Every structure is written in structure tokens, then in C-alpha cells.
CSV table of C-alpha atoms in Angstrom, one decimal:
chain,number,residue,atom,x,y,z
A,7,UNK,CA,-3.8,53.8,-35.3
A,8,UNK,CA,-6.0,56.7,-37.7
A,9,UNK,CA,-4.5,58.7,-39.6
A,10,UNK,CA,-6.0,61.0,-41.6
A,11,UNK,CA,-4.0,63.2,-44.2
A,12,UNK,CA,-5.3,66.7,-45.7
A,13,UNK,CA,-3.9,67.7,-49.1
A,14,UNK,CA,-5.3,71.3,-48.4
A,15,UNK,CA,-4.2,72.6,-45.0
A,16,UNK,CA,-0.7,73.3,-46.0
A,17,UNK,CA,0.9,71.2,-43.2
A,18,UNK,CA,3.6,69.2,-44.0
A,19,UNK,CA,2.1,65.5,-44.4
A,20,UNK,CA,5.4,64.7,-42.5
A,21,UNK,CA,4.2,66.7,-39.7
A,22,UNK,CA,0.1,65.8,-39.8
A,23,UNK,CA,1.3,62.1,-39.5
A,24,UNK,CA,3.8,63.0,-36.3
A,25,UNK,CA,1.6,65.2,-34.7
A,26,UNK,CA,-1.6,62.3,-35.2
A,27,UNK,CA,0.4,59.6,-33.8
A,28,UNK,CA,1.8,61.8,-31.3
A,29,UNK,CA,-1.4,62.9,-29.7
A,30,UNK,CA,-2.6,59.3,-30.2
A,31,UNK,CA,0.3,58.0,-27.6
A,32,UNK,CA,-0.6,60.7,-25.2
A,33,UNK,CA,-4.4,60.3,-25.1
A,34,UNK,CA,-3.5,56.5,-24.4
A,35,UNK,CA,-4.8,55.5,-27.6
A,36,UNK,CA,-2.3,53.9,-28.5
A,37,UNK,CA,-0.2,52.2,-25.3
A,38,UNK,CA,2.9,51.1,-24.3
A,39,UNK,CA,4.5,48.5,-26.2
A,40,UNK,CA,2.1,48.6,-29.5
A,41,UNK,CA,3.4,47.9,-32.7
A,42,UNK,CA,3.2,50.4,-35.4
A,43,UNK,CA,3.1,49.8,-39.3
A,44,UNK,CA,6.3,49.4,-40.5
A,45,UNK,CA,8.0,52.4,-42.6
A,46,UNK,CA,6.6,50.8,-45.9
A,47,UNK,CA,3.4,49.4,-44.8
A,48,UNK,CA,2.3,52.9,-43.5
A,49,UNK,CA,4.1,54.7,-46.8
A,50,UNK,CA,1.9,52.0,-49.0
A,51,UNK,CA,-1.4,52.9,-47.3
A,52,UNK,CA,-1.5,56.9,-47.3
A,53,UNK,CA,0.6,56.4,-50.7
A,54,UNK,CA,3.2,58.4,-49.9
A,55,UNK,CA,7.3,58.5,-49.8
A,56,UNK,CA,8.8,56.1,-47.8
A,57,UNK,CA,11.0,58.7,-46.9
A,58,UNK,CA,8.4,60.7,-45.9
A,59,UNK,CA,7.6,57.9,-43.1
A,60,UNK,CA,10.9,57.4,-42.1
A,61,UNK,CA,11.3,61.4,-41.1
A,62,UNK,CA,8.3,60.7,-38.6
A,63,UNK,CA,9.1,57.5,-37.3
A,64,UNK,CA,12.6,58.8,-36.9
A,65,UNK,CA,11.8,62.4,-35.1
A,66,UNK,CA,8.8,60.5,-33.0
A,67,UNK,CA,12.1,58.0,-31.8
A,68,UNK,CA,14.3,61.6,-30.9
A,69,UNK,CA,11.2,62.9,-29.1
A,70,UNK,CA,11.2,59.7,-26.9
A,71,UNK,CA,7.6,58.6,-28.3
A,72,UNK,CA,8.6,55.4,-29.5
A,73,UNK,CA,11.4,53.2,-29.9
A,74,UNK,CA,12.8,51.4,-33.2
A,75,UNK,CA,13.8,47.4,-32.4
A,76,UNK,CA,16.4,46.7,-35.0
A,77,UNK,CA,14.3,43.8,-37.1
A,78,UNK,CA,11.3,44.1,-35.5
A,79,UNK,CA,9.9,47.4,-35.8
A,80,UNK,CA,9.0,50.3,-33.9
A,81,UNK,CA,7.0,50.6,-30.8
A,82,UNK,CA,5.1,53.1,-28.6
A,83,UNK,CA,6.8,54.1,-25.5
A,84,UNK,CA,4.8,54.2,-22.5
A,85,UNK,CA,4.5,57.3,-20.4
A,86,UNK,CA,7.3,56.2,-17.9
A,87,UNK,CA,9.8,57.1,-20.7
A,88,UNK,CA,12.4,60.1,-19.9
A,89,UNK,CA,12.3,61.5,-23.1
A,90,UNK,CA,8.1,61.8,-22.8
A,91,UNK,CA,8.5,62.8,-19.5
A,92,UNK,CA,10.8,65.2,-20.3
A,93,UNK,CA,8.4,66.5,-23.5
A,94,UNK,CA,5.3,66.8,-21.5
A,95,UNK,CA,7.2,69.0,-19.0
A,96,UNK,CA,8.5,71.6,-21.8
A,97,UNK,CA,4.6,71.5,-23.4
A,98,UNK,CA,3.4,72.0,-19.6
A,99,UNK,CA,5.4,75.6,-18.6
A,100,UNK,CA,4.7,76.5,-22.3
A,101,UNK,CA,0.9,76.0,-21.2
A,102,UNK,CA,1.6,78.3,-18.0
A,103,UNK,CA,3.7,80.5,-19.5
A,104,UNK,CA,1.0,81.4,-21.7
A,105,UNK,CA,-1.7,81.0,-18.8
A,106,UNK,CA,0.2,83.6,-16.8
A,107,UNK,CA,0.7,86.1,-20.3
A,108,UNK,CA,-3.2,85.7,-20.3
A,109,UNK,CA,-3.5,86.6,-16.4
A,110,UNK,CA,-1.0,89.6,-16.7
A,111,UNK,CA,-3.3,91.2,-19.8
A,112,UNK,CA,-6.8,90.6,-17.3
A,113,UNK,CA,-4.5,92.4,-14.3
A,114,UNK,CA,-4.7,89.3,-12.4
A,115,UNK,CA,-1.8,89.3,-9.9
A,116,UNK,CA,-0.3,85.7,-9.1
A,117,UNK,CA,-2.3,84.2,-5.8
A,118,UNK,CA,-5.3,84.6,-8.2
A,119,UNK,CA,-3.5,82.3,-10.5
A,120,UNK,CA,-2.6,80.1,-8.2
A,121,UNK,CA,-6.4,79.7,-6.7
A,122,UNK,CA,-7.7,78.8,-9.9
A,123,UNK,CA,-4.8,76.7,-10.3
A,124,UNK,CA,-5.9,74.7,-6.9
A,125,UNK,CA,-9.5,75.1,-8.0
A,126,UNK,CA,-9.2,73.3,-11.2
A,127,UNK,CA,-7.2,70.6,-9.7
A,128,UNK,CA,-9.7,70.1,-7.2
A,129,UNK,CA,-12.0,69.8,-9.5
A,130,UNK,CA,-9.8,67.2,-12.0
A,131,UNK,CA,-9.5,65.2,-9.2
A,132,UNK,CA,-13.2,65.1,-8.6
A,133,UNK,CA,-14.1,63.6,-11.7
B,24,UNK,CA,22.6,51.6,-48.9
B,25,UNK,CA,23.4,50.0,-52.4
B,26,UNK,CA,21.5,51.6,-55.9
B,27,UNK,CA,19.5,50.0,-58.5
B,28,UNK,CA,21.3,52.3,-60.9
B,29,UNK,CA,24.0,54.6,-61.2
B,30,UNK,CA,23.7,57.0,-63.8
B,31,UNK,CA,27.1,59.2,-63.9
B,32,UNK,CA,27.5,62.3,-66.9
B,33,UNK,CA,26.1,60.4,-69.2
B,34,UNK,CA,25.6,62.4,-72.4
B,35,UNK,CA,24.0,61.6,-76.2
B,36,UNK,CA,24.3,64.0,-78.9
B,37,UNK,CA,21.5,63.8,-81.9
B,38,UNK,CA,21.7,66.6,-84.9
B,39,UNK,CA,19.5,68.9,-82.8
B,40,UNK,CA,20.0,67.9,-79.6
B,41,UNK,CA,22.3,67.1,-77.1
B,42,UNK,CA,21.9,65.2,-73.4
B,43,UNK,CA,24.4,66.5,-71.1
B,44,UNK,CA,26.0,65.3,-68.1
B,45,UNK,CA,23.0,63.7,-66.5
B,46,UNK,CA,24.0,62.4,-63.3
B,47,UNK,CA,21.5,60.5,-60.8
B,48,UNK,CA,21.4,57.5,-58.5
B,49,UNK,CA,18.4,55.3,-57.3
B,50,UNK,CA,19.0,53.5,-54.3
B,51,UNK,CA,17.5,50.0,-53.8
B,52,UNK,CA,14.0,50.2,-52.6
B,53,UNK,CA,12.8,53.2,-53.5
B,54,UNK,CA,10.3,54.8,-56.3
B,55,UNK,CA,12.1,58.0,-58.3
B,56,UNK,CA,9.9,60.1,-60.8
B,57,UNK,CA,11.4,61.2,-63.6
B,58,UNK,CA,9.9,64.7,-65.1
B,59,UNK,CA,10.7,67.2,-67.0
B,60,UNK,CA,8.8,68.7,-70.2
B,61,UNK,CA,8.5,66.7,-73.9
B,62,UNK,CA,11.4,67.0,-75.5
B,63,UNK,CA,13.7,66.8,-72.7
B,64,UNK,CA,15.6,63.6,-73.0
B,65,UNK,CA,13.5,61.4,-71.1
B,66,UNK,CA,13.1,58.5,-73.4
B,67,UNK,CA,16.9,59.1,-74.3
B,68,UNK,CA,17.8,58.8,-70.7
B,69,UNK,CA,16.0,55.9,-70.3
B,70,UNK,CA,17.4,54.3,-73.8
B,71,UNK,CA,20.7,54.6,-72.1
B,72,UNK,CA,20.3,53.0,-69.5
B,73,UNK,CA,19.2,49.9,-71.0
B,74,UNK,CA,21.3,49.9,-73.5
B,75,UNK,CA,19.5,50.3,-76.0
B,76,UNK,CA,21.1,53.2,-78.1
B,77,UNK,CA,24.8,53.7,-77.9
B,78,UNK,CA,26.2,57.0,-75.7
B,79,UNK,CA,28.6,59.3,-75.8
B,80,UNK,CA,29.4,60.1,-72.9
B,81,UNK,CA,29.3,59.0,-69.2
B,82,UNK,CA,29.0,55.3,-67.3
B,83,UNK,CA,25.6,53.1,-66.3
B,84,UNK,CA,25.2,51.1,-64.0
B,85,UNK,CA,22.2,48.5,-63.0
B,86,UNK,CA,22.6,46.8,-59.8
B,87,UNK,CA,26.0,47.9,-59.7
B,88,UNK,CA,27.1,45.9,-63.1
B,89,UNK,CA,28.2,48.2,-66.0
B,90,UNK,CA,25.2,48.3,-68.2
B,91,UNK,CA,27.1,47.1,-71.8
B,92,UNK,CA,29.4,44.6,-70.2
B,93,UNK,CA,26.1,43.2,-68.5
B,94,UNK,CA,23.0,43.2,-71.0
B,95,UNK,CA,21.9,40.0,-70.2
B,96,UNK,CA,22.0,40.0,-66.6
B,97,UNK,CA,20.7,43.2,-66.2
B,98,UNK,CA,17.9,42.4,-68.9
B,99,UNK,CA,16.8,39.2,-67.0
B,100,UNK,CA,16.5,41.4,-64.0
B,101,UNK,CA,14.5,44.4,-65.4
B,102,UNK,CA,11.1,45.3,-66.3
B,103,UNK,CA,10.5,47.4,-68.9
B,104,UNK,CA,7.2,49.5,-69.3
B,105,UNK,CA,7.0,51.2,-72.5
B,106,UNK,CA,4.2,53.8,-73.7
B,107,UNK,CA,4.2,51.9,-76.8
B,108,UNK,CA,4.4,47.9,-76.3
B,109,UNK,CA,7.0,45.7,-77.6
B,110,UNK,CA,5.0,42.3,-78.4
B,111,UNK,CA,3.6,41.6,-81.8
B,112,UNK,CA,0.2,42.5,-82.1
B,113,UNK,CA,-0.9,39.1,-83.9
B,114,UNK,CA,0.1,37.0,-80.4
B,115,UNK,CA,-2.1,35.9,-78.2
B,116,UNK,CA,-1.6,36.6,-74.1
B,117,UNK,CA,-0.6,32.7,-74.6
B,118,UNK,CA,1.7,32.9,-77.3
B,119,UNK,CA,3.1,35.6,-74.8
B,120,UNK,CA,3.4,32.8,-72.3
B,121,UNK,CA,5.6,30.6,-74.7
B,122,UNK,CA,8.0,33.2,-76.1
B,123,UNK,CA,9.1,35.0,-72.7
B,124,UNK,CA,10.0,31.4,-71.5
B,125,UNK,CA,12.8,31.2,-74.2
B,126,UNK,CA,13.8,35.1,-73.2
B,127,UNK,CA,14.3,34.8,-69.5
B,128,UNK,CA,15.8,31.8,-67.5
B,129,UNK,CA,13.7,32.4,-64.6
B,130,UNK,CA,10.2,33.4,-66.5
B,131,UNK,CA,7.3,31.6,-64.0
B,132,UNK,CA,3.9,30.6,-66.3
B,133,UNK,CA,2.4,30.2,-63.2
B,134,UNK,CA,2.7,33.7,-61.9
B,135,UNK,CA,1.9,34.6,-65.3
B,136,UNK,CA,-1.4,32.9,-65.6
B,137,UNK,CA,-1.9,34.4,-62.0
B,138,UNK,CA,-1.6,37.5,-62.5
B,139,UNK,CA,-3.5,37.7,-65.9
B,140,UNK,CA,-6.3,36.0,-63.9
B,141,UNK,CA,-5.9,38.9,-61.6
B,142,UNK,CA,-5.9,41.9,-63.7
B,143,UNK,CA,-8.7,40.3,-65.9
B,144,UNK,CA,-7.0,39.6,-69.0
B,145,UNK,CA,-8.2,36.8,-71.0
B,146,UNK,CA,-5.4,34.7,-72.3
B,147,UNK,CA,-6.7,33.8,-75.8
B,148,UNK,CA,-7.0,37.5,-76.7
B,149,UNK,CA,-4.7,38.6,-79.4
B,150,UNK,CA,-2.3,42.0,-78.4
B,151,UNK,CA,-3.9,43.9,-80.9
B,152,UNK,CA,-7.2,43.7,-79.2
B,153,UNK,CA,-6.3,45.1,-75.7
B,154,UNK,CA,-6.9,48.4,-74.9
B,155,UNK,CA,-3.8,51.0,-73.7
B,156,UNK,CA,-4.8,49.9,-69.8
B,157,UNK,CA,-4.8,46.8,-70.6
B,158,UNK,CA,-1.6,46.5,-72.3
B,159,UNK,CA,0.0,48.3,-69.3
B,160,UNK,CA,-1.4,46.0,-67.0
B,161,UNK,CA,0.4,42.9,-69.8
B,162,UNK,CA,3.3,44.6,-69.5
B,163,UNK,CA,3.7,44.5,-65.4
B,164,UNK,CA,2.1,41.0,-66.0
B,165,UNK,CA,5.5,40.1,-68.0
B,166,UNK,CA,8.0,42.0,-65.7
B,167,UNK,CA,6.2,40.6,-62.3
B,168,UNK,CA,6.9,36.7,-64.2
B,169,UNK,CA,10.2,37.0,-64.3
B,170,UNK,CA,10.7,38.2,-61.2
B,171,UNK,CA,12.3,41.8,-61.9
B,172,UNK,CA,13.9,43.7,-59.7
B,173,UNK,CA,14.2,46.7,-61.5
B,174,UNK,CA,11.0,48.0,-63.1
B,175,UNK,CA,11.2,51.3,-65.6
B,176,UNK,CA,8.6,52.6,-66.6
B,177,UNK,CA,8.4,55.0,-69.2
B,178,UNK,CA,5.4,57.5,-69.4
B,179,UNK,CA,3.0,54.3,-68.3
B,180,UNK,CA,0.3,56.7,-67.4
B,181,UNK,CA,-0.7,58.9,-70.5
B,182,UNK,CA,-3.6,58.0,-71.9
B,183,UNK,CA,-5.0,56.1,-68.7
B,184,UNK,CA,-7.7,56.6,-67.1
B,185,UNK,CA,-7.7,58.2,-63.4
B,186,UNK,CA,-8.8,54.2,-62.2
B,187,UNK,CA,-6.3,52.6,-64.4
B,188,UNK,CA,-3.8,55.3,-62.7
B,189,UNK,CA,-4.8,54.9,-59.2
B,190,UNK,CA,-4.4,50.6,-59.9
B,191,UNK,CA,-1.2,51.4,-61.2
B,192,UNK,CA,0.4,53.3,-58.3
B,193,UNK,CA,-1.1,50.6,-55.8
B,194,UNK,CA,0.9,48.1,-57.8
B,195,UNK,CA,4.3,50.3,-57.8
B,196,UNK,CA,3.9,50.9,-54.0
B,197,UNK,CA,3.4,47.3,-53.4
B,198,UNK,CA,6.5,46.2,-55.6
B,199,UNK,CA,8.9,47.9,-53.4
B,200,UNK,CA,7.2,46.6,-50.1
B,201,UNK,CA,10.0,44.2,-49.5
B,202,UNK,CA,12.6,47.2,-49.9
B,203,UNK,CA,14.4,44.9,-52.5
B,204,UNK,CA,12.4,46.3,-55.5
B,205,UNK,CA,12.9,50.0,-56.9
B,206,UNK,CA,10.8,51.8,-59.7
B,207,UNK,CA,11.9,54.4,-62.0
B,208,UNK,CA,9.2,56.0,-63.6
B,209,UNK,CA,8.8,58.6,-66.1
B,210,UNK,CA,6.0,61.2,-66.6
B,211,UNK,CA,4.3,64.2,-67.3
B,212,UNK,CA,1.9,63.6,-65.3
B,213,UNK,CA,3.5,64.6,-62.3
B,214,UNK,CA,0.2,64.6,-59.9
B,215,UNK,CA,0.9,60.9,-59.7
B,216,UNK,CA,4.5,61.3,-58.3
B,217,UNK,CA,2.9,64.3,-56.0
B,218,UNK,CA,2.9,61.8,-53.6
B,219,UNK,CA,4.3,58.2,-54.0
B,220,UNK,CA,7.5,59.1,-55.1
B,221,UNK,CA,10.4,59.2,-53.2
B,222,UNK,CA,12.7,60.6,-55.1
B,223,UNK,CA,13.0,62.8,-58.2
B,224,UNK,CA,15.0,63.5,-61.3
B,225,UNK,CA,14.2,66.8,-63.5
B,226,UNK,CA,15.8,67.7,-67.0
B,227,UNK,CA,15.0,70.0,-69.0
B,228,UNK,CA,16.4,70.5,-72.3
B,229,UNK,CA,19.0,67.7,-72.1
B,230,UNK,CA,20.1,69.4,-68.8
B,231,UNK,CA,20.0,67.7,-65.0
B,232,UNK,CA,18.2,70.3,-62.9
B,233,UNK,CA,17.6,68.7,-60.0
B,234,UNK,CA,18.0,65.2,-58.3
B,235,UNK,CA,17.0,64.3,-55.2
B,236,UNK,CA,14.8,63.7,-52.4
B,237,UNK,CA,10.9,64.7,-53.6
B,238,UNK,CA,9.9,66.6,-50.4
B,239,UNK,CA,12.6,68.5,-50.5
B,240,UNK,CA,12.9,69.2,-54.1
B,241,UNK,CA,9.4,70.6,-54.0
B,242,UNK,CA,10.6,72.6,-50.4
B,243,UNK,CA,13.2,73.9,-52.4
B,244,UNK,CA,10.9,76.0,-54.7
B,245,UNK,CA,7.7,78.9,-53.6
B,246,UNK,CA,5.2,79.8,-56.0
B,247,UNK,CA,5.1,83.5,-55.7
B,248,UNK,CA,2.4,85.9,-56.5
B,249,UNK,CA,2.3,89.4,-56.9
B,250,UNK,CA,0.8,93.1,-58.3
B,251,UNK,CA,2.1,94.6,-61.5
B,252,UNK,CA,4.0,97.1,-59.1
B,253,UNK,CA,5.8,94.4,-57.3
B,254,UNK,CA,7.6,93.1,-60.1
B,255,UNK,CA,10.1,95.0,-59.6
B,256,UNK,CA,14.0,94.6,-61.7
B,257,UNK,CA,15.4,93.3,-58.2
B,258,UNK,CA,12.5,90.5,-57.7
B,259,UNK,CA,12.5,89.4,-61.9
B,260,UNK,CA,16.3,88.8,-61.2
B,261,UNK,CA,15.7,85.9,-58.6
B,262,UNK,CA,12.5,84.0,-60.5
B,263,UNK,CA,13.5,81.3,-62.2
B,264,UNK,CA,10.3,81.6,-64.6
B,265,UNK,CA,7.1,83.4,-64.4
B,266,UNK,CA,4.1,85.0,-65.9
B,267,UNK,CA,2.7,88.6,-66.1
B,268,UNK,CA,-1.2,88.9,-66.6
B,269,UNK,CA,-3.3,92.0,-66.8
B,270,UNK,CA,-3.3,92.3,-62.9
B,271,UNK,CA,0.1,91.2,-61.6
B,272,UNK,CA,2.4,87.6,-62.2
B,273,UNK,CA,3.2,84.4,-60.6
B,274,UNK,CA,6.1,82.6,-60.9
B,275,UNK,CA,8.7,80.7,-59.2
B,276,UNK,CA,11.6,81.0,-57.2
B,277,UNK,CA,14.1,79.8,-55.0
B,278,UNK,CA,12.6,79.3,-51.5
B,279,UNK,CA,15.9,80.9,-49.9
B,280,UNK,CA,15.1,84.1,-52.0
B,281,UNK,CA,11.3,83.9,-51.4
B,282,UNK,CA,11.9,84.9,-48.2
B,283,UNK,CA,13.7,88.2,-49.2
B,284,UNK,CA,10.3,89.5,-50.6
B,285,UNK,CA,7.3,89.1,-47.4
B,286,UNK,CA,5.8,91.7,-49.9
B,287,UNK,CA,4.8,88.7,-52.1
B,288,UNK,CA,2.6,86.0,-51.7
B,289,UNK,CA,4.5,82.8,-51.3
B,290,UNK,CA,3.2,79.3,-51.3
B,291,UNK,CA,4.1,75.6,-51.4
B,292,UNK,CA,4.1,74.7,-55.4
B,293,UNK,CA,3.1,71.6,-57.4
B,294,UNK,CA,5.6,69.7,-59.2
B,295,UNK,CA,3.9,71.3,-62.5
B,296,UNK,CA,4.4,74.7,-61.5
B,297,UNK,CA,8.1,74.0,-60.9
B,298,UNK,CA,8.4,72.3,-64.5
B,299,UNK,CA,6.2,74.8,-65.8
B,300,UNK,CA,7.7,78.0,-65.2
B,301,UNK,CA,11.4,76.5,-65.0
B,302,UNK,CA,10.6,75.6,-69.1
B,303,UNK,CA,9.4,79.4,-69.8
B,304,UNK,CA,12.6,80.7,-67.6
B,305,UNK,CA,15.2,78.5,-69.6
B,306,UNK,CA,13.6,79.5,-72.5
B,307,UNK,CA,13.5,82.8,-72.3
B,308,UNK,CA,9.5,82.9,-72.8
């Protein structure tokens, strides 16, 4: 796991951490089942609150990215996991939404959209 | 969750001064920073806590034990980091060694000797000859060999150097590791709280004005920045303290009321600013 913490970009830390580990998991990064830091191992090495780590490890568990094993730690869930699933779908019809805002502006009228749509799936699938 | 300590209105009142009704709990585990300007009561605080001057006010506890009823226990438990050290300055770190054995019943020489070895202190030196970052680093030496649970520290970081500093904050971050250990640590040096501390406690002028979490104590405040123009009667009315220069002012304020004025520049404030302009607003500078 890298993380990498600015002091100057006025993000939260709370929230650089989350959103690092976050798109870690879903670039497959990190996988299924591994083990992160615990609260106070990861709080030691960026030297911050331990507080501070338990907000992200405990909004990253409510957003169904990992799961916290009384005694043992928390873990990455895998991709199969409802909550992800459920995440993924929200971040993908925010995607379109703002695709089809985008398409409305250039006077595009919806087959158009969904031809490029085909066209760039085609060509995902190709590579 | 149970505390390391549990101070409740405790108050002290010197000719000239007067600690009131300070109130704050540290749970187990966790590091709290203790700021506020000279002057405030710090030390006093601290004194009170371990029992060290008598109060007038308000009840202390240490691991849940009533501080007077106590001492010992409490004593045998805590380590105590003081800007000026307690040891005699003719003793050698060896002579150390022998008299901490007849303080505490659970002093370790071996985790003494260790840990001198580690921070590079040679034991045949006499007090006297040890430089301010080295006598901090005897200090924690002592507490670590007698297995504390509790350390205080009271402004352990003037007059270090930005290494000595960064060594020292390792060390507090690894103490509480095991979630059994808790620091309270007083400063004004705030930039080392900015981030390792978990909690924080601010008086100013004998008063509480805050305790609490540290990220959302400094959420709680906006540095705000304006023209001359936009200080108007209705905006000096919700800063808690601020300053006017030839071009405009700065100061802070409540974040709740920072958002009633988008006409003003509004940031996220350092722990200084807060304890900056909060001393110029109480006192009426």
C-alpha cells in the first residue's frame, strides 16, 4: 500500500488517505483478502492521529471496500462485494450523467451517444 | 473506552491568578496536546495532576484512582518529562541507575542500560554535562525503565532542535503502539501536535477553551481574511480575535459563522493562529 500525504493541497489528510487506498482496491492494486496496517501502525508511519486513521478505515468499511475482523484487522474486499458493486454503479451513471450533459452542450442527440458508446466498448474489448 | 486521566473543574487560585474549572479527559491510548499561550496554567495544570501542589477545587484522577489517595501507585505508573530535570546534576547516568531502583518497585537496569545504549548516552557522564536533548532523551530513558504507562510531558520540546524534535515524536507515537500507553504533552510549539496528536486541550488565561478531538478542533475555526471595507461592525462582532494592517485584517472565527461572510476569504487555520488571535480576542488587544 503507498500513501502519499500533501500538507499543501488543502484536502482533508482523512480524505487523501481514503481516496489513495480507495483507488488502490479498484485498480487491483491492492486485492481481495490483503491485510492492511493496523489503525496504529499506519497512524505511526504518516505521524498522524490515530483517530484520523480510524475515520478512514471506518468510512472505507461503510463504503463496502474492506472489512474489519474483530482481532485481526482489516481487509480489502474483493470486487464481488455488494457494497463495491453497489459504489461502482452510483460512480458509473454519475460518469454518464455527465457524458450525456457534455453531449447535450455539443447538440449531440442520443443514438450518437450510444454509437460511441458501442464504439468504445468495441474497442476496450480489443485490447 | 477507560481514561488515563480524569480531570474534572479543577481550579487553583495564586495572588494574581486563578485556574478555573478545567475539565478534560484522556482516554487510554491516545496522545493529547496541551496548548495555550505562557502564562495560561499549563504547568499548574499539570502540577495538579500529579499532585504536586495542593488544589482548590475539582477531582483527579490517573487511571481511574483519585490522584491524593493514590500518589504512589499513580507515581510508580507515570512518567514525568519536565523542561527543567529533576536529577542532581553531580550524578552520573549510573548513579541514576542505582537511585531509581530504590524509587520504583518495578525499575528494569536492563532496559535502562538499553535504552541509554540506544539514544547514545554514555553512562559515566555526570547530569550536569548533558546537553537539553540529551537530558530529554534521560528523561524518557527513566520513564520507559519503569515501565510507565502514563507519560507527561511538559514543554519537552523548547529549546530542541528540529532533529531532536522529530526523534521525539517517533518515540511518543511508538509508546502508544500497543493502545495501552497514552501521552499528555504540553507545548507551545504547536507544529509538533499539527499532526500526531489526537486530541487537544486549550486554556487560556486559567480558562478551558476547548477539549477535544484535534481534527475537529482545528475544523471548528477559519482563518478569515479581508479589505479594510469588509470589516464591517456585523463581521468584528463574530471574530473571536483579529488583526487590522494598512490594507485589510485577518483573524479568526467560528467556522459556522465563516460561512455567513463568502465576501471573505476563509481558510483552514494552524493551531497557532487559533491560539494566537484567540489571546489578542480575550484580551482585548
Amino acid at each position: 500500500m503507498k500513501i502519499t500525504l500533501s500538507n499543501l493541497s488543502g484536502i482533508p489528510i482523512y480524505e487523501q488517505i481514503k481516496d489513495q487506498i480507495k483507488s488502490q482496491i479498484l485498480s487491483g492494486e491492492l486485492k481481495e483478502g490483503d491485510k492492511l496496517p493496523s489503525l496504529r501502525e499506519l497512524a505511526r508511519d504518516l505521524r498522524i492521529s490515530v483517530l484520523t486513521t480510524t475515520r478512514v478505515y471506518t468510512e472505507l468499511e461503510k463504503e463496502g471496500f474492506i472489512t474489519n475482523i474483530q482481532g485481526r484487522g482489516c481487509y480489502v474486499l474483493g470486487e464481488g462485494s455488494e457494497l463495491l458493486k453497489e459504489h461502482m454503479l452510483r460512480e458509473m451513471e454519475r460518469n454518464l450523467s455527465d457524458a450525456l450533459k457534455a453531449a447535450k452542450i455539443a447538440g449531440l442527440d442520443i443514438s450518437e451517444v450510444h454509437q460511441a458508446l458501442d464504439l468504445m466498448n468495441e474497442e476496450k474489448q480489443n485490447e | 473506552m477507560s481514561d488515563a486521566i480524569n480531570v474534572k473543574n479543577i481550579s487553583k487560585i495564586y495572588p494574581g491568578f486563578t485556574l478555573k474549572d478545567i475539565t478534560f479527559d484522556l482516554p487510554k491510548g491516545y496522545i493529547m496536546g496541551f496548548i495555550g499561550p505562557n502564562g495560561a496554567g499549563k504547568t499548574t495544570t499539570i502540577k495538579l495532576i500529579l499532585n504536586m501542589i495542593q488544589r482548590d477545587g475539582g477531582t483527579v484522577e490517573v487511571f481511574g484512582l483519585e490522584n491524593i489517595a493514590h500518589d504512589a501507585e499513580i507515581k510508580e505508573q507515570t512518567g514525568v518529562v519536565f523542561d527543567n530535570h529533576y536529577f542532581v546534576d553531580e550524578w552520573t547516568l549510573n548513579d541514576i541507575n542505582r537511585v531509581m531502583a530504590l524509587f520504583f518497585s518495578n525499575w528494569q537496569s536492563s532496559i535502562y542500560q538499553k535504552k541509554l545504549e540506544q539514544y547514545q548516552l554514555n553512562p559515566v557522564k555526570k547530569v550536569k554535562e548533558l546537553s537539553k536533548g540529551m537530558r530529554l532523551k534521560l528523561m524518557l530513558a527513566v520513564a520507559f525503565s519503569h515501565d510507565a504507562k502514563l507519560l507527561i510531558l511538559d514543554e519537552p520540546t523548547s529549546g530542541l532542535d528540529p532533529v531532536a524534535r522529530d526523534e521525539l515524536l517517533d518515540t511518543l507515537a511508538e509508546f502508544i503502539q500497543d493502545g495501552e500507553h497514552s501521552v499528555l504533552f504540553s507545548t507551545h510549539i504547536t507544529s509538533d501536535l499539527e499532526k500526531v496528536a489526537d486530541y487537544i486541550t486549550f486554556i487560556n488565561d486559567g480558562r478551558l477553551i476547548y477539549t477535544g478531538i484535534k481534527d475537529e478542533f482545528i475544523d471548528s475555526f477559519r482563518l478569515v481574511k479581508g479589505g479594510k471595507e469588509d470589516l464591517t461592525p456585523d463581521v468584528k462582532a463574530h471574530l473571536i480575535g483579529y488583526r487590522e494592517y494598512g490594507s485589510g485584517f485577518e483573524g479568526i472565527m467560528y467556522t459556522e459563522y465563516a460561512n455567513y461572510f463568502p465576501n471573505l476569504l476563509s481558510e483552514k487555520s494552524s493551531i497557532d493562529n487559533i491560539i494566537v488571535f484567540t489571546y489578542k480576542g480575550t484580551n482585548g488587544l
